[in-house]
mmCIF file of C-alpha atoms in Angstrom:
data_model
loop_
_atom_site.group_PDB
_atom_site.id
_atom_site.type_symbol
_atom_site.label_atom_id
_atom_site.label_comp_id
_atom_site.label_asym_id
_atom_site.label_seq_id
_atom_site.Cartn_x
_atom_site.Cartn_y
_atom_site.Cartn_z
ATOM 1 C CA UNK A 255 89.189 110.175 106.887
ATOM 2 C CA UNK A 256 86.201 107.938 107.445
ATOM 3 C CA UNK A 257 87.038 105.947 104.326
ATOM 4 C CA UNK A 258 90.636 105.447 105.435
ATOM 5 C CA UNK A 259 89.530 104.440 108.881
ATOM 6 C CA UNK A 260 87.102 101.940 107.363
ATOM 7 C CA UNK A 261 89.880 100.660 105.070
ATOM 8 C CA UNK A 262 92.207 100.060 108.070
ATOM 9 C CA UNK A 263 89.521 98.215 109.887
ATOM 10 C CA UNK A 264 88.776 96.165 106.793
ATOM 11 C CA UNK A 265 92.478 95.347 106.476
ATOM 12 C CA UNK A 266 92.552 94.384 110.140
ATOM 13 C CA UNK A 267 89.592 92.054 109.477
ATOM 14 C CA UNK A 268 91.300 90.644 106.376
ATOM 15 C CA UNK A 269 94.484 90.109 108.414
ATOM 16 C CA UNK A 270 92.593 88.363 111.130
ATOM 17 C CA UNK A 271 91.013 86.237 108.528
ATOM 18 C CA UNK A 272 94.435 85.195 107.158
ATOM 19 C CA UNK A 273 95.697 84.608 110.698
ATOM 20 C CA UNK A 274 92.650 82.422 111.475
ATOM 21 C CA UNK A 275 93.503 80.330 108.438
ATOM 22 C CA UNK A 276 96.910 79.608 109.891
ATOM 23 C CA UNK A 277 95.460 78.826 113.288
ATOM 24 C CA UNK A 278 92.854 76.467 111.794
ATOM 25 C CA UNK A 279 95.452 74.611 109.733
ATOM 26 C CA UNK A 280 97.773 74.359 112.858
ATOM 27 C CA UNK A 281 95.143 73.137 115.235
ATOM 28 C CA UNK A 282 92.886 71.011 112.959
ATOM 29 C CA UNK A 283 95.139 69.669 110.262
ATOM 30 C CA UNK A 284 98.730 69.681 111.600
ATOM 31 C CA UNK A 285 102.126 71.305 111.839
ATOM 32 C CA UNK A 286 103.306 69.576 108.619
ATOM 33 C CA UNK A 287 100.471 71.058 106.685
ATOM 34 C CA UNK A 288 100.965 74.587 108.045
ATOM 35 C CA UNK A 289 104.618 74.307 107.151
ATOM 36 C CA UNK A 290 103.704 73.163 103.654
ATOM 37 C CA UNK A 291 101.311 76.064 103.348
ATOM 38 C CA UNK A 292 104.042 78.423 104.385
ATOM 39 C CA UNK A 293 106.449 76.729 101.939
ATOM 40 C CA UNK A 294 104.015 77.342 99.112
ATOM 41 C CA UNK A 295 103.770 80.977 100.026
ATOM 42 C CA UNK A 296 107.514 81.252 100.211
ATOM 43 C CA UNK A 297 107.794 79.843 96.628
ATOM 44 C CA UNK A 298 105.058 81.936 95.143
ATOM 45 C CA UNK A 299 105.511 85.268 96.910
ATOM 46 C CA UNK A 300 108.646 86.463 95.054
ATOM 47 C CA UNK A 301 107.186 85.707 91.638
ATOM 48 C CA UNK A 302 103.857 87.305 92.561
ATOM 49 C CA UNK A 303 105.580 90.517 93.697
ATOM 50 C CA UNK A 304 107.684 90.622 90.509
ATOM 51 C CA UNK A 305 104.619 90.107 88.306
ATOM 52 C CA UNK A 306 102.768 92.874 90.082
ATOM 53 C CA UNK A 307 105.551 95.354 89.274
ATOM 54 C CA UNK A 308 104.740 97.312 92.401
ATOM 55 C CA UNK A 309 101.941 99.162 90.596
ATOM 56 C CA UNK A 310 100.249 100.157 93.797
ATOM 57 C CA UNK A 311 103.227 102.443 94.513
ATOM 58 C CA UNK A 312 104.301 103.134 90.930
ATOM 59 C CA UNK A 313 101.018 104.148 89.227
ATOM 60 C CA UNK A 314 100.040 106.945 91.808
ATOM 61 C CA UNK A 315 103.591 108.404 91.803
ATOM 62 C CA UNK A 316 105.101 108.023 88.349
ATOM 63 C CA UNK A 317 105.134 111.141 86.196
ATOM 64 C CA UNK A 318 106.919 110.043 83.046
ATOM 65 C CA UNK A 319 104.083 108.668 80.919
ATOM 66 C CA UNK A 320 100.476 109.888 80.532
ATOM 67 C CA UNK A 321 99.169 106.319 80.098
ATOM 68 C CA UNK A 322 95.676 105.447 81.288
ATOM 69 C CA UNK A 323 95.020 102.587 83.657
ATOM 70 C CA UNK A 324 94.201 100.222 80.738
ATOM 71 C CA UNK A 325 97.803 100.275 79.522
ATOM 72 C CA UNK A 326 99.191 99.363 82.909
ATOM 73 C CA UNK A 327 96.467 96.736 83.339
ATOM 74 C CA UNK A 328 97.349 95.205 79.965
ATOM 75 C CA UNK A 329 101.006 94.946 80.967
ATOM 76 C CA UNK A 330 100.068 93.396 84.337
ATOM 77 C CA UNK A 331 97.929 90.719 82.624
ATOM 78 C CA UNK A 332 100.829 89.688 80.469
ATOM 79 C CA UNK A 333 103.092 89.240 83.410
ATOM 80 C CA UNK A 334 100.428 87.516 85.433
ATOM 81 C CA UNK A 335 99.975 84.930 82.669
ATOM 82 C CA UNK A 336 103.701 84.374 82.642
ATOM 83 C CA UNK A 337 103.644 83.839 86.405
ATOM 84 C CA UNK A 338 101.164 81.016 85.987
ATOM 85 C CA UNK A 339 103.287 79.335 83.270
ATOM 86 C CA UNK A 340 106.416 79.615 85.457
ATOM 87 C CA UNK A 341 104.541 78.024 88.360
ATOM 88 C CA UNK A 342 103.601 75.071 86.312
ATOM 89 C CA UNK A 343 107.287 74.533 85.548
ATOM 90 C CA UNK A 344 108.235 74.902 89.231
ATOM 91 C CA UNK A 345 105.551 72.481 90.337
ATOM 92 C CA UNK A 346 106.928 69.866 87.891
ATOM 93 C CA UNK A 347 110.535 70.468 89.016
ATOM 94 C CA UNK A 348 110.006 70.244 92.756
ATOM 95 C CA UNK A 349 110.147 66.890 94.504
ATOM 96 C CA UNK A 350 106.501 66.884 95.646
ATOM 97 C CA UNK A 351 103.759 64.280 95.880
ATOM 98 C CA UNK A 352 100.697 64.504 93.573
ATOM 99 C CA UNK A 353 98.687 65.822 96.456
ATOM 100 C CA UNK A 354 101.234 68.490 97.251
ATOM 101 C CA UNK A 355 101.677 69.428 93.600
ATOM 102 C CA UNK A 356 97.922 69.783 93.131
ATOM 103 C CA UNK A 357 97.822 72.003 96.313
ATOM 104 C CA UNK A 358 100.617 74.204 94.972
ATOM 105 C CA UNK A 359 98.891 74.720 91.641
ATOM 106 C CA UNK A 360 95.597 75.643 93.339
ATOM 107 C CA UNK A 361 97.503 78.067 95.499
ATOM 108 C CA UNK A 362 99.086 79.549 92.319
ATOM 109 C CA UNK A 363 95.702 79.990 90.717
ATOM 110 C CA UNK A 364 94.474 81.694 93.944
ATOM 111 C CA UNK A 365 97.412 84.177 93.686
ATOM 112 C CA UNK A 366 96.741 84.600 89.992
ATOM 113 C CA UNK A 367 93.247 85.960 90.631
ATOM 114 C CA UNK A 368 94.448 87.872 93.718
ATOM 115 C CA UNK A 369 96.875 89.682 91.404
ATOM 116 C CA UNK A 370 94.069 90.569 88.967
ATOM 117 C CA UNK A 371 92.232 92.060 91.848
ATOM 118 C CA UNK A 372 95.318 93.876 93.047
ATOM 119 C CA UNK A 373 95.366 96.066 89.916
ATOM 120 C CA UNK A 374 91.740 97.118 90.503
ATOM 121 C CA UNK A 375 92.919 98.136 94.006
ATOM 122 C CA UNK A 376 95.750 100.101 92.380
ATOM 123 C CA UNK A 377 93.340 102.026 90.205
ATOM 124 C CA UNK A 378 91.211 102.944 93.101
ATOM 125 C CA UNK A 379 94.216 103.939 95.285
ATOM 126 C CA UNK A 380 95.314 106.288 92.551
ATOM 127 C CA UNK A 381 91.822 107.748 92.464
ATOM 128 C CA UNK A 382 91.706 107.892 96.264
ATOM 129 C CA UNK A 383 88.556 105.677 96.215
ATOM 130 C CA UNK A 384 89.462 104.003 99.470
ATOM 131 C CA UNK A 385 85.902 103.051 100.341
ATOM 132 C CA UNK A 386 85.874 100.487 97.567
ATOM 133 C CA UNK A 387 89.021 98.808 98.954
ATOM 134 C CA UNK A 388 87.465 98.559 102.379
ATOM 135 C CA UNK A 389 84.187 96.992 101.157
ATOM 136 C CA UNK A 390 86.040 94.574 98.911
ATOM 137 C CA UNK A 391 88.253 93.297 101.786
ATOM 138 C CA UNK A 392 85.299 93.015 104.142
ATOM 139 C CA UNK A 393 83.235 91.032 101.647
ATOM 140 C CA UNK A 394 86.181 88.797 100.767
ATOM 141 C CA UNK A 395 87.086 88.211 104.447
ATOM 142 C CA UNK A 396 83.533 87.101 105.297
ATOM 143 C CA UNK A 397 83.169 84.704 102.375
ATOM 144 C CA UNK A 398 86.680 83.385 102.685
ATOM 145 C CA UNK A 399 86.550 82.474 106.347
ATOM 146 C CA UNK A 400 83.156 80.835 105.941
ATOM 147 C CA UNK A 401 84.396 78.613 103.089
ATOM 148 C CA UNK A 402 87.796 77.977 104.622
ATOM 149 C CA UNK A 403 86.564 77.036 108.104
ATOM 150 C CA UNK A 404 83.886 74.802 106.568
ATOM 151 C CA UNK A 405 86.331 73.023 104.377
ATOM 152 C CA UNK A 406 88.863 72.452 107.156
ATOM 153 C CA UNK A 407 86.200 71.255 109.588
ATOM 154 C CA UNK A 408 84.501 68.925 107.123
ATOM 155 C CA UNK A 409 87.496 67.428 105.260
ATOM 156 C CA UNK A 410 90.675 68.152 107.230
ATOM 157 C CA UNK A 411 92.331 68.507 103.813
ATOM 158 C CA UNK A 412 94.792 71.248 102.942
ATOM 159 C CA UNK A 413 93.999 70.783 99.279
ATOM 160 C CA UNK A 414 90.278 71.454 99.879
ATOM 161 C CA UNK A 415 91.121 74.396 102.129
ATOM 162 C CA UNK A 416 93.243 76.057 99.471
ATOM 163 C CA UNK A 417 90.454 75.329 96.902
ATOM 164 C CA UNK A 418 88.124 77.287 99.177
ATOM 165 C CA UNK A 419 90.480 80.290 99.100
ATOM 166 C CA UNK A 420 90.388 80.191 95.252
ATOM 167 C CA UNK A 421 86.577 79.931 95.049
ATOM 168 C CA UNK A 422 86.196 82.945 97.471
ATOM 169 C CA UNK A 423 88.725 85.022 95.474
ATOM 170 C CA UNK A 424 87.115 84.325 92.070
ATOM 171 C CA UNK A 425 83.627 85.024 93.440
ATOM 172 C CA UNK A 426 84.453 88.434 94.911
ATOM 173 C CA UNK A 427 86.594 89.365 91.819
ATOM 174 C CA UNK A 428 83.808 88.696 89.307
ATOM 175 C CA UNK A 429 80.762 89.758 91.319
ATOM 176 C CA UNK A 430 82.140 92.894 93.033
ATOM 177 C CA UNK A 431 85.667 94.031 92.153
ATOM 178 C CA UNK A 432 85.255 94.152 88.347
ATOM 179 C CA UNK A 433 82.458 96.743 88.772
ATOM 180 C CA UNK A 434 85.103 99.271 89.962
ATOM 181 C CA UNK A 435 87.720 99.027 87.221
ATOM 182 C CA UNK A 436 88.552 101.654 84.596
ATOM 183 C CA UNK A 437 89.652 99.014 82.042
ATOM 184 C CA UNK A 438 88.734 99.936 78.533
ATOM 185 C CA UNK A 439 88.694 97.027 76.082
ATOM 186 C CA UNK A 440 88.806 99.290 73.074
ATOM 187 C CA UNK A 441 91.900 101.135 74.348
ATOM 188 C CA UNK A 442 93.547 97.880 75.243
ATOM 189 C CA UNK A 443 93.799 97.064 71.501
ATOM 190 C CA UNK A 444 96.190 99.983 71.172
ATOM 191 C CA UNK A 445 98.653 98.387 73.553
ATOM 192 C CA UNK A 446 101.868 97.505 71.722
ATOM 193 C CA UNK A 447 105.547 96.801 72.135
ATOM 194 C CA UNK A 448 106.412 100.484 72.793
ATOM 195 C CA UNK A 449 103.884 100.596 75.735
ATOM 196 C CA UNK A 450 105.272 97.209 77.092
ATOM 197 C CA UNK A 451 108.849 98.413 76.829
ATOM 198 C CA UNK A 452 108.152 101.820 78.436
ATOM 199 C CA UNK A 453 106.296 100.368 81.374
ATOM 200 C CA UNK A 454 108.843 97.551 81.800
ATOM 201 C CA UNK A 455 111.794 99.931 82.139
ATOM 202 C CA UNK A 456 109.764 102.327 84.184
ATOM 203 C CA UNK A 457 108.830 99.797 86.779
ATOM 204 C CA UNK A 458 111.653 97.274 86.580
ATOM 205 C CA UNK A 459 113.715 98.775 89.408
ATOM 206 C CA UNK A 460 110.780 98.888 91.800
ATOM 207 C CA UNK A 461 109.672 95.360 90.747
ATOM 208 C CA UNK A 462 113.134 93.952 91.444
ATOM 209 C CA UNK A 463 112.972 95.702 94.789
ATOM 210 C CA UNK A 464 109.821 93.776 95.589
ATOM 211 C CA UNK A 465 111.347 90.566 94.304
ATOM 212 C CA UNK A 466 114.536 90.889 96.336
ATOM 213 C CA UNK A 467 112.628 92.049 99.386
ATOM 214 C CA UNK A 468 110.425 88.941 99.190
ATOM 215 C CA UNK A 469 113.449 86.679 98.719
ATOM 216 C CA UNK A 470 115.163 88.274 101.718
ATOM 217 C CA UNK A 471 112.039 87.481 103.764
ATOM 218 C CA UNK A 472 111.693 83.957 102.513
ATOM 219 C CA UNK A 473 115.418 82.807 102.455
ATOM 220 C CA UNK A 474 115.184 81.841 106.177
ATOM 221 C CA UNK A 475 112.138 79.726 105.290
ATOM 222 C CA UNK A 476 114.008 77.915 102.495
ATOM 223 C CA UNK A 477 116.929 77.179 104.769
ATOM 224 C CA UNK A 478 114.660 76.028 107.645
ATOM 225 C CA UNK A 479 112.803 73.631 105.351
ATOM 226 C CA UNK A 480 115.945 72.249 103.755
ATOM 227 C CA UNK A 481 118.176 71.848 106.824
ATOM 228 C CA UNK A 482 115.568 71.292 109.552
ATOM 229 C CA UNK A 483 112.089 70.199 108.612
ATOM 230 C CA UNK A 484 108.700 71.281 107.252
ATOM 231 C CA UNK A 485 107.382 71.165 110.857
ATOM 232 C CA UNK A 486 110.078 73.567 112.152
ATOM 233 C CA UNK A 487 109.226 75.870 109.213
ATOM 234 C CA UNK A 488 105.638 75.644 110.343
ATOM 235 C CA UNK A 489 106.426 76.787 113.865
ATOM 236 C CA UNK A 490 108.533 79.678 112.605
ATOM 237 C CA UNK A 491 105.862 80.719 110.063
ATOM 238 C CA UNK A 492 103.074 80.688 112.589
ATOM 239 C CA UNK A 493 104.965 82.890 115.000
ATOM 240 C CA UNK A 494 106.053 85.220 112.218
ATOM 241 C CA UNK A 495 102.409 85.624 111.142
ATOM 242 C CA UNK A 496 102.046 88.272 113.849
ATOM 243 C CA UNK A 497 104.481 90.286 111.714
ATOM 244 C CA UNK A 498 102.367 89.660 108.556
ATOM 245 C CA UNK A 499 99.299 91.208 110.343
ATOM 246 C CA UNK A 500 101.247 94.302 111.307
ATOM 247 C CA UNK A 501 102.747 94.610 107.857
ATOM 248 C CA UNK A 502 99.342 94.355 106.138
ATOM 249 C CA UNK A 503 97.980 97.132 108.262
ATOM 250 C CA UNK A 504 100.967 99.410 107.726
ATOM 251 C CA UNK A 505 100.983 98.860 103.982
ATOM 252 C CA UNK A 506 97.173 99.614 103.798
ATOM 253 C CA UNK A 507 97.630 102.846 105.724
ATOM 254 C CA UNK A 508 100.589 103.865 103.573
ATOM 255 C CA UNK A 509 98.730 103.064 100.359
ATOM 256 C CA UNK A 510 95.782 105.060 101.584
ATOM 257 C CA UNK A 511 98.005 108.037 102.189
ATOM 258 C CA UNK A 512 100.584 107.840 99.348
ATOM 259 C CA UNK A 513 98.609 109.899 96.876
ATOM 260 C CA UNK A 514 98.081 112.688 99.434
ATOM 261 C CA UNK A 515 101.742 112.524 100.520
ATOM 262 C CA UNK A 516 102.906 112.810 96.910
ATOM 263 C CA UNK A 517 100.712 115.921 96.459
ATOM 264 C CA UNK A 518 102.120 117.387 99.696
ATOM 265 C CA UNK A 519 105.714 116.716 98.423
ATOM 266 C CA UNK A 520 104.980 118.404 95.171
ATOM 267 C CA UNK A 521 103.867 121.526 97.046
ATOM 268 C CA UNK A 522 106.834 121.668 99.349
ATOM 269 C CA UNK A 523 109.285 119.413 101.200
ATOM 270 C CA UNK A 524 108.213 120.988 104.496
ATOM 271 C CA UNK A 525 104.590 119.993 103.979
ATOM 272 C CA UNK A 526 105.594 116.442 103.252
ATOM 273 C CA UNK A 527 107.960 116.325 106.183
ATOM 274 C CA UNK A 528 105.234 117.440 108.581
ATOM 275 C CA UNK A 529 102.782 114.810 107.424
ATOM 276 C CA UNK A 530 105.430 112.079 107.286
ATOM 277 C CA UNK A 531 106.737 112.708 110.849
ATOM 278 C CA UNK A 532 103.207 112.754 112.180
ATOM 279 C CA UNK A 533 102.554 109.331 110.705
ATOM 280 C CA UNK A 534 105.885 107.964 111.906
ATOM 281 C CA UNK A 535 105.197 109.192 115.463
ATOM 282 C CA UNK A 536 101.872 107.424 115.519
ATOM 283 C CA UNK A 537 103.613 104.148 114.418
ATOM 284 C CA UNK A 538 106.331 104.519 117.019
ATOM 285 C CA UNK A 539 103.828 104.975 119.864
ATOM 286 C CA UNK A 540 101.912 101.896 118.765
ATOM 287 C CA UNK A 541 105.138 99.886 118.468
ATOM 288 C CA UNK A 542 106.186 100.732 122.001
ATOM 289 C CA UNK A 543 102.888 99.550 123.347
ATOM 290 C CA UNK A 544 103.074 96.347 121.296
ATOM 291 C CA UNK A 545 106.585 95.483 122.447
ATOM 292 C CA UNK A 546 105.625 95.965 126.099
ATOM 293 C CA UNK A 547 102.695 93.489 125.613
ATOM 294 C CA UNK A 548 105.088 90.945 123.975
ATOM 295 C CA UNK A 549 107.591 91.287 126.854
ATOM 296 C CA UNK A 550 104.890 90.690 129.502
ATOM 297 C CA UNK A 551 102.613 88.139 127.814
ATOM 298 C CA UNK A 552 104.359 86.940 124.610
ATOM 299 C CA UNK A 553 104.557 83.223 125.495
ATOM 300 C CA UNK A 554 100.994 83.214 126.928
ATOM 301 C CA UNK A 555 99.655 84.687 123.784
ATOM 302 C CA UNK A 556 101.443 82.105 121.652
ATOM 303 C CA UNK A 557 100.193 79.142 123.689
ATOM 304 C CA UNK A 558 96.682 80.540 123.794
ATOM 305 C CA UNK A 559 96.443 81.019 120.037
ATOM 306 C CA UNK A 560 98.359 77.929 118.700
ATOM 307 C CA UNK A 561 98.300 75.419 121.545
ATOM 308 C CA UNK A 562 100.646 73.853 124.091
ATOM 309 C CA UNK A 563 103.089 72.746 121.370
ATOM 310 C CA UNK A 564 104.263 76.356 121.168
ATOM 311 C CA UNK A 565 105.251 76.544 124.887
ATOM 312 C CA UNK A 566 108.762 77.952 125.465
ATOM 313 C CA UNK A 567 109.141 80.385 122.605
ATOM 314 C CA UNK A 568 109.218 83.627 124.690
ATOM 315 C CA UNK A 569 112.614 84.589 123.335
ATOM 316 C CA UNK A 570 111.384 84.268 119.792
ATOM 317 C CA UNK A 571 108.400 86.479 120.628
ATOM 318 C CA UNK A 572 110.741 89.182 121.892
ATOM 319 C CA UNK A 573 112.760 88.904 118.645
ATOM 320 C CA UNK A 574 109.468 89.100 116.795
ATOM 321 C CA UNK A 575 108.691 92.434 118.455
ATOM 322 C CA UNK A 576 112.075 93.854 117.346
ATOM 323 C CA UNK A 577 111.426 92.625 113.769
ATOM 324 C CA UNK A 578 107.976 94.080 113.601
ATOM 325 C CA UNK A 579 109.349 97.402 114.776
ATOM 326 C CA UNK A 580 111.918 97.453 112.046
ATOM 327 C CA UNK A 581 109.644 96.438 109.152
ATOM 328 C CA UNK A 582 107.074 99.061 110.077
ATOM 329 C CA UNK A 583 109.776 101.740 109.854
ATOM 330 C CA UNK A 584 111.214 100.131 106.707
ATOM 331 C CA UNK A 585 107.829 100.079 104.868
ATOM 332 C CA UNK A 586 107.076 103.701 105.810
ATOM 333 C CA UNK A 587 110.510 104.882 104.675
ATOM 334 C CA UNK A 588 109.990 102.872 101.475
ATOM 335 C CA UNK A 589 106.841 104.887 100.817
ATOM 336 C CA UNK A 590 108.803 108.080 101.114
ATOM 337 C CA UNK A 591 111.483 106.855 98.811
ATOM 338 C CA UNK A 592 108.810 105.863 96.199
ATOM 339 C CA UNK A 593 107.306 109.334 96.447
ATOM 340 C CA UNK A 594 110.734 110.806 95.525
ATOM 341 C CA UNK A 595 111.097 108.161 92.813
ATOM 342 C CA UNK A 596 114.237 106.690 94.379
ATOM 343 C CA UNK A 597 113.679 103.283 92.879
ATOM 344 C CA UNK A 598 117.325 102.601 91.977
ATOM 345 C CA UNK A 599 118.517 103.322 95.460
ATOM 346 C CA UNK A 600 116.078 100.754 96.845
ATOM 347 C CA UNK A 601 117.243 98.218 94.298
ATOM 348 C CA UNK A 602 120.861 98.649 95.419
ATOM 349 C CA UNK A 603 119.813 98.343 99.099
ATOM 350 C CA UNK A 604 117.809 95.143 98.510
ATOM 351 C CA UNK A 605 120.625 93.717 96.344
ATOM 352 C CA UNK A 606 123.124 94.165 99.153
ATOM 353 C CA UNK A 607 120.634 92.844 101.604
ATOM 354 C CA UNK A 608 120.038 89.714 99.479
ATOM 355 C CA UNK A 609 123.671 88.766 99.657
ATOM 356 C CA UNK A 610 123.707 89.702 103.369
ATOM 357 C CA UNK A 611 120.637 87.493 104.070
ATOM 358 C CA UNK A 612 122.041 84.509 102.298
ATOM 359 C CA UNK A 613 125.326 84.609 104.191
ATOM 360 C CA UNK A 614 123.590 85.190 107.594
ATOM 361 C CA UNK A 615 121.138 82.378 106.869
ATOM 362 C CA UNK A 616 123.930 79.901 106.264
ATOM 363 C CA UNK A 617 125.855 81.036 109.362
ATOM 364 C CA UNK A 618 122.905 81.295 111.816
ATOM 365 C CA UNK A 619 119.976 79.271 110.738
ATOM 366 C CA UNK A 620 121.719 75.927 110.059
ATOM 367 C CA UNK A 621 123.178 75.723 113.624
ATOM 368 C CA UNK A 622 120.503 77.733 115.619
ATOM 369 C CA UNK A 623 117.241 76.967 113.783
ATOM 370 C CA UNK A 624 114.239 79.273 114.530
ATOM 371 C CA UNK A 625 116.196 81.605 116.788
ATOM 372 C CA UNK A 626 118.795 82.065 114.002
ATOM 373 C CA UNK A 627 115.969 82.745 111.495
ATOM 374 C CA UNK A 628 114.560 85.520 113.591
ATOM 375 C CA UNK A 629 118.088 86.986 114.053
ATOM 376 C CA UNK A 630 118.642 87.007 110.283
ATOM 377 C CA UNK A 631 115.300 88.758 109.725
ATOM 378 C CA UNK A 632 116.173 91.436 112.272
ATOM 379 C CA UNK A 633 119.648 92.125 110.990
ATOM 380 C CA UNK A 634 118.478 92.233 107.368
ATOM 381 C CA UNK A 635 115.699 94.713 108.142
ATOM 382 C CA UNK A 636 118.126 96.815 110.161
ATOM 383 C CA UNK A 637 120.525 97.055 107.174
ATOM 384 C CA UNK A 638 117.749 98.282 104.847
ATOM 385 C CA UNK A 639 116.412 100.890 107.356
ATOM 386 C CA UNK A 640 120.037 102.321 107.782
ATOM 387 C CA UNK A 641 120.282 102.560 103.965
ATOM 388 C CA UNK A 642 116.858 104.215 103.524
ATOM 389 C CA UNK A 643 117.663 106.816 106.281
ATOM 390 C CA UNK A 644 120.959 107.571 104.520
ATOM 391 C CA UNK A 645 119.171 108.018 101.187
ATOM 392 C CA UNK A 646 116.558 110.388 102.647
ATOM 393 C CA UNK A 647 119.270 112.433 104.411
ATOM 394 C CA UNK A 648 121.158 112.705 101.130
ATOM 395 C CA UNK A 649 117.925 113.899 99.440
ATOM 396 C CA UNK A 650 117.388 116.522 102.183
ATOM 397 C CA UNK A 651 120.945 117.767 102.006
ATOM 398 C CA UNK A 652 120.858 118.170 98.254
ATOM 399 C CA UNK A 653 117.246 119.506 98.268
ATOM 400 C CA UNK A 654 115.958 116.748 95.992
ATOM 401 C CA UNK A 655 112.149 116.615 95.630
ATOM 402 C CA UNK A 656 109.709 114.706 93.447
ATOM 403 C CA UNK A 657 110.587 116.884 90.533
ATOM 404 C CA UNK A 658 114.367 116.781 90.940
ATOM 405 C CA UNK A 659 116.860 119.171 92.593
ATOM 406 C CA UNK A 660 115.098 122.132 94.222
#
């Protein structure tokens, strides 16, 4: 319990660190640059999630193959290298200046090393070594914010700021994270086409879920950038970053618990249900408190954090509270579906949601801008939650557990 609490605190520190990056770019560089930073993230995020193949959920819960961590790591490295190659092609294809292209490629390299670190996190999640995750995030947060703040203050350059993220990521990865990996170079030689094929088909459904989920999140950003402006995207992204903080914390808590929840589900559905409802109840109480704060002080918080240019977005802050509530529930239900290996159901849900998000984005964001973008995000999340609840009710009715029909 102490390790999990430490991990949640470390994730909160890491999220505050990411949030401070957005604040520093907004206040010290400009709205265009924070919009550009958000645009880079919107481009990279779907490909990153696909290349990661959702191993943090898949590896602790899959029961089909008795592969060691090395085989999964070898597969991840291949996809991560492909991600970098694809990003080079995208950078050439996009209509960007040399400065913007260089910034995008540095950001891609940063995500490349972050993905390498992510698999070490996956290994330790599966082994319930939560303390390592906490210390890694704490060390990276401290180093990152020192380098990032210094670079922004001294140069006022987004390119240099992104370079500082890359330097901090590489430093922590090589000096700390790699000491906690189970990767075996001798076993890696045994990796072949059969291993690649088996892992590919095992994780493809869940990987596509991550890809579609990221696209659903980022479609409003693409539409805002294309039909409005990079600055408008910057305003939307900075407000939405409150949701990113909440999401990081929820994902961390869920990842810390998923191995234990899977064991509880293997014992009995009743044991899993008790643990799951207790967690959901804690989330709901927190969400109620958070929404009350946004209702009373939402606009004041926004202006205090980002400056006077964000005056008048109280309605968007209320919509933000609704969206955060939905994604917390969505990610927790997603964990439950992963434990029961309902990967295909999630793929269908995200597929429908992708079409739904595209249509809503065209109908609402083009005429209504930021307000329309928040409305699309809320309705999309609501659709997924309804589908997840229906899937779990179906599983309960037919007594389906981690091992099949009970």
